[in-house]
Tab-separated table of C-alpha atoms in Angstrom:
chain	number	residue	atom	x	y	z
A	154	ASP	CA	63.860	-13.493	-41.394
A	155	THR	CA	64.096	-17.251	-41.848
A	156	GLY	CA	61.072	-18.262	-39.794
A	157	VAL	CA	57.777	-19.739	-40.974
A	158	SER	CA	55.818	-17.142	-42.907
A	159	GLN	CA	52.058	-17.101	-43.382
A	160	ASP	CA	49.972	-14.903	-45.634
A	161	PRO	CA	47.631	-13.181	-45.123
A	162	ARG	CA	47.730	-12.480	-41.421
A	163	HIS	CA	44.055	-11.618	-41.338
A	164	LYS	CA	41.185	-12.486	-43.642
A	165	ILE	CA	37.551	-11.458	-43.413
A	166	THR	CA	35.205	-13.188	-45.816
A	167	LYS	CA	31.515	-13.604	-46.366
A	168	ARG	CA	29.907	-16.944	-45.736
A	169	GLY	CA	29.960	-19.079	-48.843
A	170	GLN	CA	33.116	-17.565	-50.308
A	171	ASN	CA	36.321	-19.503	-50.925
A	172	VAL	CA	39.564	-18.524	-49.213
A	173	THR	CA	43.155	-19.607	-49.663
A	174	PHE	CA	46.046	-19.230	-47.247
A	175	ARG	CA	49.715	-19.609	-47.938
A	176	CYS	CA	52.533	-20.920	-45.769
A	177	ASP	CA	56.250	-20.668	-46.488
A	178	PRO	CA	58.186	-23.009	-44.186
A	179	ILE	CA	61.774	-22.699	-43.066
A	180	SER	CA	63.734	-23.531	-46.189
A	181	GLU	CA	65.532	-26.666	-45.049
A	182	HIS	CA	62.460	-28.176	-43.401
A	183	ASN	CA	60.748	-30.927	-45.375
A	184	ARG	CA	57.854	-31.467	-42.971
A	185	LEU	CA	54.951	-29.029	-42.964
A	186	TYR	CA	51.868	-29.023	-40.770
A	187	TRP	CA	48.579	-27.153	-40.615
A	188	TYR	CA	46.753	-26.619	-37.340
A	189	ARG	CA	43.547	-24.777	-36.461
A	190	GLN	CA	43.063	-22.858	-33.239
A	191	THR	CA	39.725	-21.520	-32.033
A	192	LEU	CA	39.322	-19.009	-29.248
A	193	GLY	CA	40.293	-20.358	-25.862
A	194	GLN	CA	41.489	-23.671	-27.242
A	195	GLY	CA	44.799	-25.216	-28.103
A	196	PRO	CA	45.773	-25.805	-31.727
A	197	GLU	CA	44.256	-28.871	-33.370
A	198	PHE	CA	46.094	-30.870	-36.001
A	199	LEU	CA	44.658	-30.673	-39.518
A	200	THR	CA	47.166	-32.182	-41.903
A	201	TYR	CA	50.823	-32.965	-42.493
A	202	PHE	CA	53.165	-33.073	-45.492
A	203	GLN	CA	56.467	-34.798	-45.924
A	204	ASN	CA	57.944	-32.942	-48.902
A	205	GLU	CA	55.074	-32.801	-51.423
A	206	ALA	CA	53.225	-35.844	-50.091
A	207	GLN	CA	50.242	-35.292	-47.840
A	208	LEU	CA	50.658	-38.146	-45.380
A	209	GLU	CA	47.860	-37.578	-42.914
A	210	LYS	CA	44.606	-35.666	-42.710
A	211	SER	CA	42.551	-35.149	-39.587
A	212	ARG	CA	38.844	-35.891	-39.487
A	213	LEU	CA	38.536	-32.158	-38.802
A	214	LEU	CA	39.484	-31.562	-42.418
A	215	SER	CA	36.129	-31.777	-44.137
A	216	ASP	CA	35.659	-32.081	-47.894
A	217	ARG	CA	35.541	-28.297	-48.118
A	218	PHE	CA	39.178	-28.124	-47.036
A	219	SER	CA	42.086	-28.927	-49.295
A	220	ALA	CA	45.793	-28.497	-48.768
A	221	GLU	CA	48.615	-28.741	-51.240
A	222	ARG	CA	52.356	-28.534	-51.257
A	223	PRO	CA	53.107	-28.851	-54.955
A	224	LYS	CA	56.878	-28.667	-54.995
A	225	GLY	CA	57.631	-29.582	-51.462
A	226	SER	CA	58.231	-25.970	-50.518
A	227	PHE	CA	55.337	-23.607	-49.783
A	228	SER	CA	51.863	-24.899	-48.996
A	229	THR	CA	48.336	-23.614	-49.523
A	230	LEU	CA	45.207	-24.335	-47.525
A	231	GLU	CA	41.930	-23.663	-49.296
A	232	ILE	CA	38.508	-23.561	-47.696
A	233	GLN	CA	35.564	-23.689	-50.065
A	234	ARG	CA	32.090	-22.394	-49.257
A	235	THR	CA	33.189	-20.987	-45.925
A	236	GLU	CA	30.921	-21.288	-42.902
A	237	GLN	CA	30.892	-19.255	-39.716
A	238	GLY	CA	32.293	-22.260	-37.864
A	239	ASP	CA	35.436	-21.979	-39.963
A	240	SER	CA	36.369	-18.782	-38.143
A	241	ALA	CA	39.638	-19.550	-36.396
A	242	MET	CA	43.371	-19.014	-36.443
A	243	TYR	CA	45.074	-21.256	-38.995
A	244	LEU	CA	48.624	-22.060	-37.989
A	245	CYS	CA	51.354	-23.504	-40.140
A	246	ALA	CA	54.468	-25.185	-38.771
A	247	SER	CA	57.525	-26.860	-40.217
A	248	SER	CA	60.253	-29.156	-39.016
A	249	ARG	CA	63.045	-31.384	-40.179
A	250	SER	CA	62.101	-34.991	-40.774
A	251	ARG	CA	64.466	-36.600	-38.335
A	252	GLN	CA	63.153	-37.549	-34.917
A	253	ASN	CA	63.744	-35.508	-31.850
A	254	THR	CA	63.133	-32.217	-33.549
A	255	GLU	CA	60.673	-29.491	-32.721
A	256	ALA	CA	58.187	-27.811	-35.004
A	257	PHE	CA	58.455	-24.077	-35.621
A	258	PHE	CA	55.205	-22.206	-36.006
A	259	GLY	CA	54.250	-19.187	-38.055
A	260	GLN	CA	52.157	-16.320	-36.735
A	261	GLY	CA	49.010	-17.724	-38.233
A	262	THR	CA	46.194	-16.483	-40.430
A	263	ARG	CA	43.137	-15.316	-38.552
A	264	LEU	CA	39.993	-16.055	-40.538
A	265	THR	CA	36.702	-14.366	-39.751
A	266	VAL	CA	33.626	-15.540	-41.631
A	267	VAL	CA	30.744	-13.065	-41.496
B	291	ALA	CA	43.503	-41.717	-27.553
B	292	GLN	CA	45.982	-39.191	-26.340
B	293	LYS	CA	44.916	-36.250	-24.230
B	294	VAL	CA	46.558	-33.286	-22.546
B	295	THR	CA	44.922	-31.504	-19.631
B	296	GLN	CA	45.915	-28.085	-18.393
B	297	ALA	CA	43.555	-27.562	-15.487
B	298	GLN	CA	44.585	-23.962	-14.841
B	299	THR	CA	42.757	-21.723	-17.303
B	300	GLU	CA	44.216	-18.467	-16.005
B	301	ILE	CA	46.892	-17.537	-13.497
B	302	SER	CA	47.718	-14.053	-12.319
B	303	VAL	CA	50.860	-13.276	-10.343
B	304	VAL	CA	52.874	-10.271	-9.331
B	305	GLU	CA	56.285	-9.773	-10.854
B	306	LYS	CA	59.088	-11.739	-9.177
B	307	GLU	CA	56.743	-14.411	-7.903
B	308	ASP	CA	57.392	-18.016	-8.873
B	309	VAL	CA	54.616	-19.730	-10.799
B	310	THR	CA	54.004	-23.358	-11.787
B	311	LEU	CA	51.882	-24.363	-14.763
B	312	ASP	CA	50.443	-27.850	-14.546
B	313	CYS	CA	50.170	-30.394	-17.349
B	314	VAL	CA	48.758	-33.897	-17.146
B	315	TYR	CA	48.747	-36.208	-20.151
B	316	GLU	CA	47.231	-39.504	-21.220
B	317	THR	CA	48.716	-41.879	-23.748
B	318	ARG	CA	48.872	-45.607	-24.420
B	319	ASP	CA	52.258	-45.403	-26.076
B	320	THR	CA	55.491	-46.087	-24.256
B	321	THR	CA	57.371	-43.808	-26.645
B	322	TYR	CA	56.180	-40.239	-26.770
B	323	TYR	CA	57.358	-36.644	-26.595
B	324	LEU	CA	56.146	-33.808	-24.416
B	325	PHE	CA	56.447	-30.140	-25.285
B	326	TRP	CA	55.786	-26.699	-23.909
B	327	TYR	CA	55.055	-23.762	-26.201
B	328	LYS	CA	54.502	-20.093	-25.389
B	329	GLN	CA	51.988	-18.022	-27.343
B	330	PRO	CA	52.379	-14.273	-26.818
B	331	PRO	CA	49.681	-11.849	-28.031
B	332	SER	CA	51.322	-11.764	-31.471
B	333	GLY	CA	50.012	-15.307	-31.981
B	334	GLU	CA	53.161	-17.173	-32.900
B	335	LEU	CA	53.797	-20.347	-30.926
B	336	VAL	CA	57.301	-20.275	-29.491
B	337	PHE	CA	58.958	-23.596	-28.698
B	338	LEU	CA	60.270	-23.859	-25.134
B	339	ILE	CA	61.173	-27.488	-24.481
B	340	ARG	CA	60.846	-31.055	-25.743
B	341	ARG	CA	61.194	-34.091	-23.511
B	342	ASN	CA	61.046	-37.748	-24.560
B	343	SER	CA	59.352	-40.406	-22.489
B	344	PHE	CA	62.591	-42.134	-21.587
B	345	ASP	CA	64.211	-39.091	-20.068
B	346	GLU	CA	62.758	-38.219	-16.704
B	347	GLN	CA	65.505	-35.855	-15.703
B	348	ASN	CA	64.270	-32.440	-14.751
B	349	GLU	CA	65.600	-29.568	-16.778
B	350	ILE	CA	66.462	-25.998	-15.957
B	351	SER	CA	67.000	-23.239	-18.471
B	352	GLY	CA	67.555	-19.871	-16.884
B	353	ARG	CA	64.369	-18.946	-15.031
B	354	TYR	CA	62.487	-21.885	-16.536
B	355	SER	CA	62.391	-25.390	-15.150
B	356	TRP	CA	60.419	-28.487	-15.997
B	357	ASN	CA	59.432	-31.423	-13.802
B	358	PHE	CA	58.572	-34.641	-15.664
B	359	GLN	CA	57.026	-37.443	-13.608
B	360	LYS	CA	55.896	-40.531	-15.502
B	361	SER	CA	54.354	-42.007	-12.350
B	362	THR	CA	51.770	-39.225	-12.298
B	363	SER	CA	51.787	-38.520	-16.066
B	364	SER	CA	52.685	-34.930	-15.400
B	365	PHE	CA	55.030	-32.456	-17.049
B	366	ASN	CA	54.884	-29.242	-15.045
B	367	PHE	CA	56.556	-25.970	-15.926
B	368	THR	CA	57.871	-23.479	-13.374
B	369	ILE	CA	58.898	-19.900	-14.006
B	370	THR	CA	61.081	-18.487	-11.273
B	371	ALA	CA	61.059	-14.759	-10.526
B	372	SER	CA	58.399	-14.060	-13.131
B	373	GLN	CA	58.587	-10.978	-15.334
B	374	VAL	CA	55.946	-8.983	-17.180
B	375	VAL	CA	57.348	-10.315	-20.473
B	376	ASP	CA	56.387	-13.820	-19.372
B	377	SER	CA	52.726	-12.889	-19.824
B	378	ALA	CA	51.352	-15.211	-22.511
B	379	VAL	CA	49.332	-18.352	-23.062
B	380	TYR	CA	51.367	-21.488	-22.384
B	381	PHE	CA	50.532	-24.768	-24.043
B	382	CYS	CA	51.589	-28.253	-23.117
B	383	ALA	CA	51.561	-30.760	-25.989
B	384	LEU	CA	52.115	-34.459	-26.622
B	385	SER	CA	53.156	-36.470	-29.656
B	386	GLU	CA	52.913	-40.229	-29.767
B	387	GLY	CA	54.640	-43.088	-31.415
B	388	GLY	CA	58.035	-41.537	-31.659
B	389	SER	CA	57.091	-39.853	-34.896
B	390	ASN	CA	57.256	-36.502	-33.256
B	391	TYR	CA	55.099	-34.830	-35.867
B	392	LYS	CA	51.470	-34.645	-34.764
B	393	LEU	CA	50.970	-32.673	-31.614
B	394	THR	CA	47.995	-32.882	-29.287
B	395	PHE	CA	47.743	-29.661	-27.333
B	396	GLY	CA	46.113	-28.815	-24.051
B	397	LYS	CA	43.751	-25.855	-23.861
B	398	GLY	CA	46.475	-23.621	-22.541
B	399	THR	CA	47.025	-21.529	-19.432
B	400	LEU	CA	46.878	-17.750	-19.659
B	401	LEU	CA	49.597	-16.324	-17.441
B	402	THR	CA	49.405	-12.662	-16.523
B	403	VAL	CA	52.347	-11.176	-14.691
B	404	ASN	CA	51.496	-7.833	-13.153
B	405	PRO	CA	54.129	-5.214	-12.343
């Protein structure tokens, strides 16, 4: 399977704990995106990488959130001191960098903070 | 700021009916892209179509067709002869500035096709 892969698919954590999610993009894609989707809403943009450079971060990405893409391949999204409001589906997507190209999404990581 | 409105929260149809999903967008840019994605229960967003702001031609792909009208800022999606497998949440999305990377999504329309 050469699609976007996310791990884990589901995560349940206690409030205050740290969590980390991983995304493996399609291998030839140098753009990588993180989105967050809450119940009944469309995905909301969080951040975007071009290779290893994080080029934009949404205001939604508070100081407790950090994303990395150390070698321009896989990416991690860490949430520190989780809060119940962090419960959501976290979606990763990747695309080529040229214009006129669509983003391919993974199946997401569903986070539940209890 | 850009905005995408999908006024229909839920639609329920019987198999073989035609159904149109509405999408209205707001943007200040003259260059932008519009998208439709399908999200089945598995959660993965499946790309359906991309349209740039300079191409107002309607498009047909099998049972799917899209109607783009800049005059009304709408990009509607029609499924002809719907099937149970079409049941999913459908999202309309917009990206500005020609960069084609940051998508603003609508809230989605849940389509249920009953046998």
